[in-house]
Amino acid sequence: MSKFRLAHLGLVMAAIGFTAATPVIGLGSLAYAADTVRAEVGKPLQEAQKLASSGKNKEALAKLREADSVGGKTAFESYQIERVRASAAAAAGDNPTAIKAFEAVINSGRLSAAEAPKFTQALAGMYYRAKDWPNAITWINRSLKDKEDPQMRELLIQTYYVSGNYPAAAKELQARGGNSESSLQMLANIQLKQNDKAGYVATLEKLAASYPKPSYWADLLNRVSGKPGFSQRLGLDVQRLRLANGLFTKASEYMELSQLALQAGNPGEALKIIDQGYKKGILGTGADAPRHQRLKDLAVKTEADLKANGAKSEADFIKLKDADSLSKLGFALVYEGQADKGLDLMNQAVKMGTAKYQDEAQLHLGIAYGVAGKKANALTALKAVKGTDGNADLARYWSLMLK
């Protein structure tokens, strides 16, 4: 069972805007109509502010203790002290002191509507860095009530995830409808942890469609071919998808697929596979180079036989209403470059309704339209593929690629 390795669990504080910096929260005005700061509090408070502004945050915190020592402080004086302490402690890396100061400032009720979200976001970030997940979630949610913010929404999902609350993380991801690669990766990881196989495959399909990396396609195709009831007849079609998504790296893979194509009566396809292997320098080199050449010679000979006998075979298949063989012949002609002729035969085969493998014929019709460059027709044909033996899954994956 594959798992995605999310870089820094997909989201890091810096990536979503959280750094060591906190809101610019120095002293407010020291005198209002009803709020004043006495000189014995104001003097050390202003000195602490200057120290903090100069980057001397530890000294600022020490100076604030002088203001703290003044007896009978008013609520406003305490508020002003905590504002400066919050900024200095955060900058000094004193997380516990900063958290207490931020909570005091927020709970004072004196913050403006514009300031409140900045303070709640900063406090949420500090709890996150402290790995205090319950408090981080509490303050993230409070910040979102103050102001909806995409970065905070990301942080909420991340916090649910790292704290092990996978159902909540999945619910947030799905409610947001995020289709970024990191969001889909996280959802896929959650579904794996919850043993939600169907959900995982659905998310994996989205990843393969939007971010077509070989790793996603490899996992997807391994899973479909391993499903209960998957028809072994479709092994060639799985390998076609593997080749189309850049999953072939070995000579044996090119050799096996070209041999399967020959066995299926499609020498034109076999030659294309062999030629691709030669162009990539995978075939035609090393000790097996003569074997590669013999396979290519066989494909060329088989292609010549097809061209020589194609017309007679077509007449026989139509007379016998052998839809399966007619579909195969049409498929081969498409790869031979006779797209119109081949597609006509394949459509005839599907319309006969006598095919033993009707869904397979429909799947191959869709693939053939794609090979011929007729994307709209391909998508229409693939959409009509039914069945529970893997045909419908493969049709969906061809559609993902074409889209």
GROMACS .gro file of C-alpha atoms in nm:
model
  403
    1MET     CA    1   0.000   0.000   0.000
    2SER     CA    2   0.162   0.322  -0.115
    3LYS     CA    3   0.176   0.630   0.102
    4PHE     CA    4   0.267   0.982   0.003
    5ARG     CA    5   0.554   1.147   0.182
    6LEU     CA    6   0.433   1.502   0.234
    7ALA     CA    7   0.717   1.751   0.252
    8HIS     CA    8   0.698   1.885   0.606
    9LEU     CA    9   0.357   1.715   0.624
   10GLY     CA   10   0.240   1.919   0.328
   11LEU     CA   11   0.226   2.252   0.511
   12VAL     CA   12   0.481   2.432   0.722
   13MET     CA   13   0.441   2.744   0.922
   14ALA     CA   14   0.660   2.951   0.695
   15ALA     CA   15   0.474   2.833   0.389
   16ILE     CA   16   0.148   2.965   0.523
   17GLY     CA   17   0.273   3.294   0.646
   18PHE     CA   18   0.375   3.222   1.004
   19THR     CA   19   0.721   3.336   1.103
   20ALA     CA   20   0.876   3.448   1.429
   21ALA     CA   21   0.732   3.792   1.366
   22THR     CA   22   0.420   3.900   1.550
   23PRO     CA   23   0.182   4.189   1.491
   24VAL     CA   24   0.331   4.535   1.539
   25ILE     CA   25   0.184   4.582   1.882
   26GLY     CA   26   0.374   4.849   2.065
   27LEU     CA   27   0.219   5.094   2.303
   28GLY     CA   28  -0.113   5.246   2.222
   29SER     CA   29  -0.173   5.604   2.320
   30LEU     CA   30  -0.101   5.647   2.689
   31ALA     CA   31  -0.384   5.886   2.750
   32TYR     CA   32  -0.750   5.864   2.659
   33ALA     CA   33  -1.050   6.041   2.803
   34ALA     CA   34  -1.102   5.767   3.058
   35ASP     CA   35  -0.773   5.576   3.036
   36THR     CA   36  -0.439   5.705   3.156
   37VAL     CA   37  -0.107   5.555   3.249
   38ARG     CA   38   0.063   5.692   3.557
   39ALA     CA   39   0.421   5.815   3.528
   40GLU     CA   40   0.560   5.540   3.753
   41VAL     CA   41   0.415   5.282   3.508
   42GLY     CA   42   0.460   5.484   3.189
   43LYS     CA   43   0.833   5.554   3.230
   44PRO     CA   44   0.957   5.189   3.247
   45LEU     CA   45   0.692   5.096   2.990
   46GLN     CA   46   0.824   5.344   2.736
   47GLU     CA   47   1.183   5.240   2.809
   48ALA     CA   48   1.084   4.876   2.750
   49GLN     CA   49   0.924   4.980   2.422
   50LYS     CA   50   1.247   5.148   2.308
   51LEU     CA   51   1.456   4.844   2.403
   52ALA     CA   52   1.223   4.613   2.211
   53SER     CA   53   1.236   4.845   1.910
   54SER     CA   54   1.615   4.819   1.919
   55GLY     CA   55   1.603   4.440   1.924
   56LYS     CA   56   1.695   4.417   2.292
   57ASN     CA   57   1.394   4.205   2.377
   58LYS     CA   58   1.528   4.028   2.686
   59GLU     CA   59   1.623   4.363   2.834
   60ALA     CA   60   1.276   4.489   2.748
   61LEU     CA   61   1.119   4.201   2.936
   62ALA     CA   62   1.335   4.281   3.239
   63LYS     CA   63   1.234   4.648   3.225
   64LEU     CA   64   0.866   4.548   3.211
   65ARG     CA   65   0.906   4.385   3.550
   66GLU     CA   66   0.960   4.734   3.691
   67ALA     CA   67   0.623   4.839   3.552
   68ASP     CA   68   0.472   4.516   3.689
   69SER     CA   69   0.598   4.598   4.038
   70VAL     CA   70   0.391   4.915   4.064
   71GLY     CA   71   0.095   4.853   4.291
   72GLY     CA   72  -0.270   4.923   4.216
   73LYS     CA   73  -0.238   4.906   3.839
   74THR     CA   74  -0.551   4.985   3.641
   75ALA     CA   75  -0.686   4.747   3.376
   76PHE     CA   76  -0.561   4.987   3.109
   77GLU     CA   77  -0.209   4.996   3.255
   78SER     CA   78  -0.198   4.616   3.266
   79TYR     CA   79  -0.321   4.605   2.907
   80GLN     CA   80  -0.042   4.837   2.790
   81ILE     CA   81   0.220   4.632   2.972
   82GLU     CA   82   0.094   4.307   2.819
   83ARG     CA   83   0.098   4.456   2.466
   84VAL     CA   84   0.468   4.533   2.491
   85ARG     CA   85   0.541   4.204   2.670
   86ALA     CA   86   0.363   4.008   2.395
   87SER     CA   87   0.580   4.161   2.124
   88ALA     CA   88   0.909   4.140   2.317
   89ALA     CA   89   0.856   3.782   2.437
   90ALA     CA   90   0.760   3.658   2.093
   91ALA     CA   91   1.067   3.822   1.938
   92ALA     CA   92   1.287   3.681   2.215
   93GLY     CA   93   1.156   3.329   2.151
   94ASP     CA   94   1.001   3.308   2.497
   95ASN     CA   95   0.692   3.119   2.381
   96PRO     CA   96   0.524   3.058   2.721
   97THR     CA   97   0.553   3.425   2.820
   98ALA     CA   98   0.435   3.540   2.478
   99ILE     CA   99   0.131   3.308   2.491
  100LYS     CA  100   0.022   3.440   2.829
  101ALA     CA  101   0.068   3.801   2.716
  102PHE     CA  102  -0.121   3.749   2.390
  103GLU     CA  103  -0.412   3.585   2.572
  104ALA     CA  104  -0.424   3.875   2.818
  105VAL     CA  105  -0.428   4.132   2.537
  106ILE     CA  106  -0.696   3.944   2.341
  107ASN     CA  107  -0.913   3.887   2.647
  108SER     CA  108  -0.889   4.252   2.749
  109GLY     CA  109  -1.161   4.338   2.500
  110ARG     CA  110  -0.964   4.648   2.398
  111LEU     CA  111  -0.847   4.533   2.054
  112SER     CA  112  -1.005   4.692   1.750
  113ALA     CA  113  -1.184   4.483   1.489
  114ALA     CA  114  -0.884   4.528   1.258
  115GLU     CA  115  -0.631   4.418   1.522
  116ALA     CA  116  -0.815   4.118   1.668
  117PRO     CA  117  -0.754   3.875   1.379
  118LYS     CA  118  -0.380   3.952   1.378
  119PHE     CA  119  -0.354   3.870   1.747
  120THR     CA  120  -0.562   3.551   1.735
  121GLN     CA  121  -0.367   3.428   1.430
  122ALA     CA  122  -0.035   3.495   1.600
  123LEU     CA  123  -0.148   3.317   1.918
  124ALA     CA  124  -0.269   3.019   1.715
  125GLY     CA  125   0.071   3.006   1.547
  126MET     CA  126   0.251   3.004   1.880
  127TYR     CA  127   0.040   2.719   2.012
  128TYR     CA  128   0.107   2.529   1.687
  129ARG     CA  129   0.483   2.575   1.725
  130ALA     CA  130   0.450   2.456   2.084
  131LYS     CA  131   0.266   2.145   1.952
  132ASP     CA  132  -0.022   2.224   2.185
  133TRP     CA  133  -0.277   2.096   1.935
  134PRO     CA  134  -0.599   2.145   2.139
  135ASN     CA  135  -0.520   2.512   2.208
  136ALA     CA  136  -0.395   2.564   1.854
  137ILE     CA  137  -0.728   2.436   1.719
  138THR     CA  138  -0.923   2.652   1.965
  139TRP     CA  139  -0.742   2.969   1.862
  140ILE     CA  140  -0.737   2.890   1.492
  141ASN     CA  141  -1.114   2.851   1.503
  142ARG     CA  142  -1.144   3.174   1.699
  143SER     CA  143  -0.931   3.355   1.442
  144LEU     CA  144  -1.153   3.221   1.164
  145LYS     CA  145  -1.456   3.363   1.344
  146ASP     CA  146  -1.280   3.699   1.353
  147LYS     CA  147  -1.185   3.677   0.987
  148GLU     CA  148  -1.195   3.399   0.725
  149ASP     CA  149  -0.841   3.344   0.603
  150PRO     CA  150  -0.723   3.073   0.358
  151GLN     CA  151  -0.389   3.033   0.537
  152MET     CA  152  -0.556   2.980   0.871
  153ARG     CA  153  -0.795   2.732   0.712
  154GLU     CA  154  -0.491   2.542   0.584
  155LEU     CA  155  -0.336   2.553   0.930
  156LEU     CA  156  -0.656   2.415   1.086
  157ILE     CA  157  -0.649   2.117   0.849
  158GLN     CA  158  -0.281   2.064   0.916
  159THR     CA  159  -0.334   2.077   1.292
  160TYR     CA  160  -0.617   1.826   1.278
  161TYR     CA  161  -0.389   1.602   1.071
  162VAL     CA  162  -0.078   1.614   1.291
  163SER     CA  163  -0.290   1.571   1.605
  164GLY     CA  164  -0.441   1.251   1.462
  165ASN     CA  165  -0.794   1.385   1.421
  166TYR     CA  166  -0.822   1.246   1.069
  167PRO     CA  167  -1.203   1.261   1.036
  168ALA     CA  168  -1.201   1.634   1.114
  169ALA     CA  169  -0.912   1.696   0.874
  170ALA     CA  170  -1.088   1.503   0.596
  171LYS     CA  171  -1.414   1.687   0.661
  172GLU     CA  172  -1.239   2.025   0.633
  173LEU     CA  173  -1.055   1.922   0.316
  174GLN     CA  174  -1.370   1.796   0.148
  175ALA     CA  175  -1.579   2.095   0.258
  176ARG     CA  176  -1.321   2.331   0.116
  177GLY     CA  177  -1.305   2.136  -0.209
  178GLY     CA  178  -0.932   2.201  -0.238
  179ASN     CA  179  -0.767   2.045  -0.541
  180SER     CA  180  -0.410   2.157  -0.482
  181GLU     CA  181  -0.162   1.871  -0.494
  182SER     CA  182  -0.075   1.907  -0.125
  183SER     CA  183  -0.443   1.904  -0.024
  184LEU     CA  184  -0.513   1.593  -0.231
  185GLN     CA  185  -0.201   1.423  -0.096
  186MET     CA  186  -0.309   1.490   0.260
  187LEU     CA  187  -0.661   1.362   0.190
  188ALA     CA  188  -0.515   1.047   0.032
  189ASN     CA  189  -0.297   0.989   0.340
  190ILE     CA  190  -0.596   1.033   0.568
  191GLN     CA  191  -0.800   0.787   0.364
  192LEU     CA  192  -0.518   0.532   0.383
  193LYS     CA  193  -0.500   0.572   0.761
  194GLN     CA  194  -0.877   0.523   0.781
  195ASN     CA  195  -0.859   0.222   0.545
  196ASP     CA  196  -1.099   0.402   0.309
  197LYS     CA  197  -0.987   0.222  -0.007
  198ALA     CA  198  -1.261   0.358  -0.232
  199GLY     CA  199  -1.201   0.714  -0.113
  200TYR     CA  200  -0.826   0.673  -0.155
  201VAL     CA  201  -0.858   0.555  -0.515
  202ALA     CA  202  -1.098   0.841  -0.597
  203THR     CA  203  -0.845   1.091  -0.460
  204LEU     CA  204  -0.560   0.915  -0.637
  205GLU     CA  205  -0.751   0.950  -0.964
  206LYS     CA  206  -0.775   1.326  -0.906
  207LEU     CA  207  -0.401   1.342  -0.842
  208ALA     CA  208  -0.324   1.139  -1.155
  209ALA     CA  209  -0.553   1.358  -1.365
  210SER     CA  210  -0.433   1.696  -1.238
  211TYR     CA  211  -0.073   1.613  -1.151
  212PRO     CA  212   0.018   1.321  -1.382
  213LYS     CA  213   0.328   1.196  -1.209
  214PRO     CA  214   0.448   0.840  -1.273
  215SER     CA  215   0.416   0.754  -0.901
  216TYR     CA  216   0.043   0.832  -0.898
  217TRP     CA  217  -0.022   0.633  -1.215
  218ALA     CA  218   0.187   0.341  -1.095
  219ASP     CA  219  -0.015   0.317  -0.773
  220LEU     CA  220  -0.344   0.359  -0.957
  221LEU     CA  221  -0.269   0.088  -1.215
  222ASN     CA  222  -0.134  -0.153  -0.956
  223ARG     CA  223  -0.456  -0.115  -0.763
  224VAL     CA  224  -0.690  -0.160  -1.057
  225SER     CA  225  -0.514  -0.474  -1.178
  226GLY     CA  226  -0.525  -0.613  -0.824
  227LYS     CA  227  -0.899  -0.560  -0.775
  228PRO     CA  228  -1.112  -0.873  -0.719
  229GLY     CA  229  -1.276  -0.975  -1.045
  230PHE     CA  230  -1.027  -0.792  -1.267
  231SER     CA  231  -1.008  -0.968  -1.605
  232GLN     CA  232  -0.664  -1.095  -1.700
  233ARG     CA  233  -0.762  -1.025  -2.062
  234LEU     CA  234  -0.708  -0.658  -1.983
  235GLY     CA  235  -0.340  -0.700  -1.891
  236LEU     CA  236  -0.236  -0.556  -2.229
  237ASP     CA  237  -0.456  -0.250  -2.172
  238VAL     CA  238  -0.299  -0.189  -1.830
  239GLN     CA  239   0.046  -0.206  -1.987
  240ARG     CA  240  -0.064   0.039  -2.258
  241LEU     CA  241  -0.150   0.287  -1.984
  242ARG     CA  242   0.179   0.223  -1.809
  243LEU     CA  243   0.367   0.298  -2.131
  244ALA     CA  244   0.159   0.611  -2.199
  245ASN     CA  245   0.240   0.744  -1.851
  246GLY     CA  246   0.615   0.696  -1.871
  247LEU     CA  247   0.638   0.395  -1.641
  248PHE     CA  248   0.857   0.182  -1.867
  249THR     CA  249   1.228   0.188  -1.785
  250LYS     CA  250   1.348  -0.162  -1.880
  251ALA     CA  251   1.403  -0.341  -2.209
  252SER     CA  252   1.201  -0.636  -2.080
  253GLU     CA  253   0.896  -0.412  -2.040
  254TYR     CA  254   0.913  -0.290  -2.399
  255MET     CA  255   0.972  -0.644  -2.522
  256GLU     CA  256   0.683  -0.792  -2.325
  257LEU     CA  257   0.433  -0.525  -2.434
  258SER     CA  258   0.531  -0.549  -2.801
  259GLN     CA  259   0.495  -0.928  -2.786
  260LEU     CA  260   0.152  -0.893  -2.627
  261ALA     CA  261   0.051  -0.651  -2.903
  262LEU     CA  262   0.166  -0.901  -3.166
  263GLN     CA  263  -0.031  -1.179  -2.998
  264ALA     CA  264  -0.337  -0.953  -3.005
  265GLY     CA  265  -0.298  -0.912  -3.382
  266ASN     CA  266  -0.171  -0.554  -3.366
  267PRO     CA  267   0.172  -0.545  -3.535
  268GLY     CA  268   0.154  -0.169  -3.600
  269GLU     CA  269   0.126  -0.105  -3.229
  270ALA     CA  270   0.410  -0.352  -3.161
  271LEU     CA  271   0.635  -0.164  -3.403
  272LYS     CA  272   0.554   0.170  -3.241
  273ILE     CA  273   0.645   0.027  -2.899
  274ILE     CA  274   0.970  -0.121  -3.032
  275ASP     CA  275   1.062   0.202  -3.209
  276GLN     CA  276   1.001   0.398  -2.890
  277GLY     CA  277   1.233   0.163  -2.704
  278TYR     CA  278   1.501   0.212  -2.970
  279LYS     CA  279   1.466   0.591  -2.962
  280LYS     CA  280   1.512   0.594  -2.585
  281GLY     CA  281   1.823   0.379  -2.615
  282ILE     CA  282   1.663   0.102  -2.410
  283LEU     CA  283   1.633  -0.145  -2.699
  284GLY     CA  284   1.903  -0.221  -2.956
  285THR     CA  285   2.190  -0.217  -2.708
  286GLY     CA  286   2.373  -0.469  -2.492
  287ALA     CA  287   2.385  -0.847  -2.520
  288ASP     CA  288   2.014  -0.871  -2.606
  289ALA     CA  289   2.035  -0.635  -2.906
  290PRO     CA  290   2.005  -0.924  -3.157
  291ARG     CA  291   1.692  -1.045  -2.977
  292HIS     CA  292   1.543  -0.698  -2.996
  293GLN     CA  293   1.612  -0.691  -3.370
  294ARG     CA  294   1.451  -1.034  -3.422
  295LEU     CA  295   1.136  -0.912  -3.250
  296LYS     CA  296   1.130  -0.604  -3.470
  297ASP     CA  297   1.173  -0.819  -3.782
  298LEU     CA  298   0.885  -1.038  -3.669
  299ALA     CA  299   0.664  -0.733  -3.621
  300VAL     CA  300   0.750  -0.607  -3.970
  301LYS     CA  301   0.665  -0.948  -4.122
  302THR     CA  302   0.340  -0.973  -3.926
  303GLU     CA  303   0.244  -0.623  -4.042
  304ALA     CA  304   0.304  -0.727  -4.405
  305ASP     CA  305   0.082  -1.032  -4.355
  306LEU     CA  306  -0.192  -0.815  -4.211
  307LYS     CA  307  -0.184  -0.584  -4.511
  308ALA     CA  308  -0.191  -0.879  -4.751
  309ASN     CA  309  -0.478  -1.060  -4.583
  310GLY     CA  310  -0.673  -0.774  -4.427
  311ALA     CA  311  -0.943  -0.741  -4.691
  312LYS     CA  312  -1.024  -1.114  -4.691
  313SER     CA  313  -1.026  -1.124  -4.309
  314GLU     CA  314  -1.265  -0.829  -4.301
  315ALA     CA  315  -1.509  -0.999  -4.538
  316ASP     CA  316  -1.497  -1.323  -4.340
  317PHE     CA  317  -1.556  -1.150  -4.004
  318ILE     CA  318  -1.852  -0.953  -4.137
  319LYS     CA  319  -2.004  -1.262  -4.296
  320LEU     CA  320  -1.968  -1.460  -3.974
  321LYS     CA  321  -2.076  -1.162  -3.762
  322ASP     CA  322  -1.757  -1.216  -3.562
  323ALA     CA  323  -1.765  -0.883  -3.381
  324ASP     CA  324  -1.465  -0.957  -3.157
  325SER     CA  325  -1.235  -1.036  -3.450
  326LEU     CA  326  -1.368  -0.743  -3.655
  327SER     CA  327  -1.297  -0.508  -3.364
  328LYS     CA  328  -0.940  -0.640  -3.336
  329LEU     CA  329  -0.883  -0.594  -3.709
  330GLY     CA  330  -1.014  -0.238  -3.696
  331PHE     CA  331  -0.794  -0.163  -3.395
  332ALA     CA  332  -0.489  -0.293  -3.582
  333LEU     CA  333  -0.571  -0.080  -3.887
  334VAL     CA  334  -0.588   0.235  -3.672
  335TYR     CA  335  -0.232   0.168  -3.553
  336GLU     CA  336  -0.135   0.101  -3.916
  337GLY     CA  337  -0.234   0.457  -4.001
  338GLN     CA  338  -0.569   0.365  -4.158
  339ALA     CA  339  -0.769   0.545  -3.890
  340ASP     CA  340  -1.093   0.603  -4.082
  341LYS     CA  341  -1.109   0.248  -4.211
  342GLY     CA  342  -1.019   0.097  -3.876
  343LEU     CA  343  -1.265   0.309  -3.677
  344ASP     CA  344  -1.543   0.222  -3.922
  345LEU     CA  345  -1.482  -0.151  -3.865
  346MET     CA  346  -1.468  -0.105  -3.488
  347ASN     CA  347  -1.797   0.085  -3.487
  348GLN     CA  348  -1.954  -0.189  -3.698
  349ALA     CA  349  -1.832  -0.447  -3.448
  350VAL     CA  350  -1.981  -0.260  -3.152
  351LYS     CA  351  -2.313  -0.213  -3.332
  352MET     CA  352  -2.337  -0.584  -3.417
  353GLY     CA  353  -2.398  -0.656  -3.050
  354THR     CA  354  -2.263  -1.009  -3.093
  355ALA     CA  355  -1.924  -0.957  -2.932
  356LYS     CA  356  -1.834  -1.193  -2.653
  357TYR     CA  357  -1.636  -0.908  -2.499
  358GLN     CA  358  -1.861  -0.612  -2.575
  359ASP     CA  359  -1.718  -0.380  -2.308
  360GLU     CA  360  -1.366  -0.457  -2.425
  361ALA     CA  361  -1.464  -0.370  -2.783
  362GLN     CA  362  -1.611  -0.040  -2.660
  363LEU     CA  363  -1.296   0.033  -2.456
  364HIS     CA  364  -1.074  -0.031  -2.756
  365LEU     CA  365  -1.294   0.191  -2.972
  366GLY     CA  366  -1.234   0.476  -2.727
  367ILE     CA  367  -0.859   0.410  -2.721
  368ALA     CA  368  -0.852   0.395  -3.102
  369TYR     CA  369  -1.025   0.732  -3.129
  370GLY     CA  370  -0.760   0.869  -2.896
  371VAL     CA  371  -0.479   0.720  -3.105
  372ALA     CA  372  -0.640   0.878  -3.413
  373GLY     CA  373  -0.643   1.218  -3.243
  374LYS     CA  374  -1.022   1.236  -3.218
  375LYS     CA  375  -1.045   1.338  -2.853
  376ALA     CA  376  -1.416   1.424  -2.834
  377ASN     CA  377  -1.515   1.094  -2.998
  378ALA     CA  378  -1.276   0.909  -2.769
  379LEU     CA  379  -1.430   1.056  -2.454
  380THR     CA  380  -1.782   0.975  -2.575
  381ALA     CA  381  -1.687   0.616  -2.655
  382LEU     CA  382  -1.505   0.565  -2.326
  383LYS     CA  383  -1.795   0.701  -2.127
  384ALA     CA  384  -2.014   0.422  -2.265
  385VAL     CA  385  -1.789   0.144  -2.130
  386LYS     CA  386  -1.958  -0.059  -1.857
  387GLY     CA  387  -1.875  -0.367  -1.656
  388THR     CA  388  -1.713  -0.459  -1.326
  389ASP     CA  389  -1.421  -0.658  -1.463
  390GLY     CA  390  -1.187  -0.360  -1.503
  391ASN     CA  391  -1.305  -0.229  -1.840
  392ALA     CA  392  -1.493   0.066  -1.689
  393ASP     CA  393  -1.197   0.154  -1.463
  394LEU     CA  394  -0.954   0.152  -1.754
  395ALA     CA  395  -1.194   0.357  -1.967
  396ARG     CA  396  -1.207   0.615  -1.689
  397TYR     CA  397  -0.827   0.628  -1.673
  398TRP     CA  398  -0.795   0.675  -2.048
  399SER     CA  399  -1.045   0.958  -2.015
  400LEU     CA  400  -0.835   1.114  -1.737
  401MET     CA  401  -0.533   1.108  -1.964
  402LEU     CA  402  -0.716   1.253  -2.263
  403LYS     CA  403  -0.863   1.535  -2.055
   0.00000   0.00000   0.00000
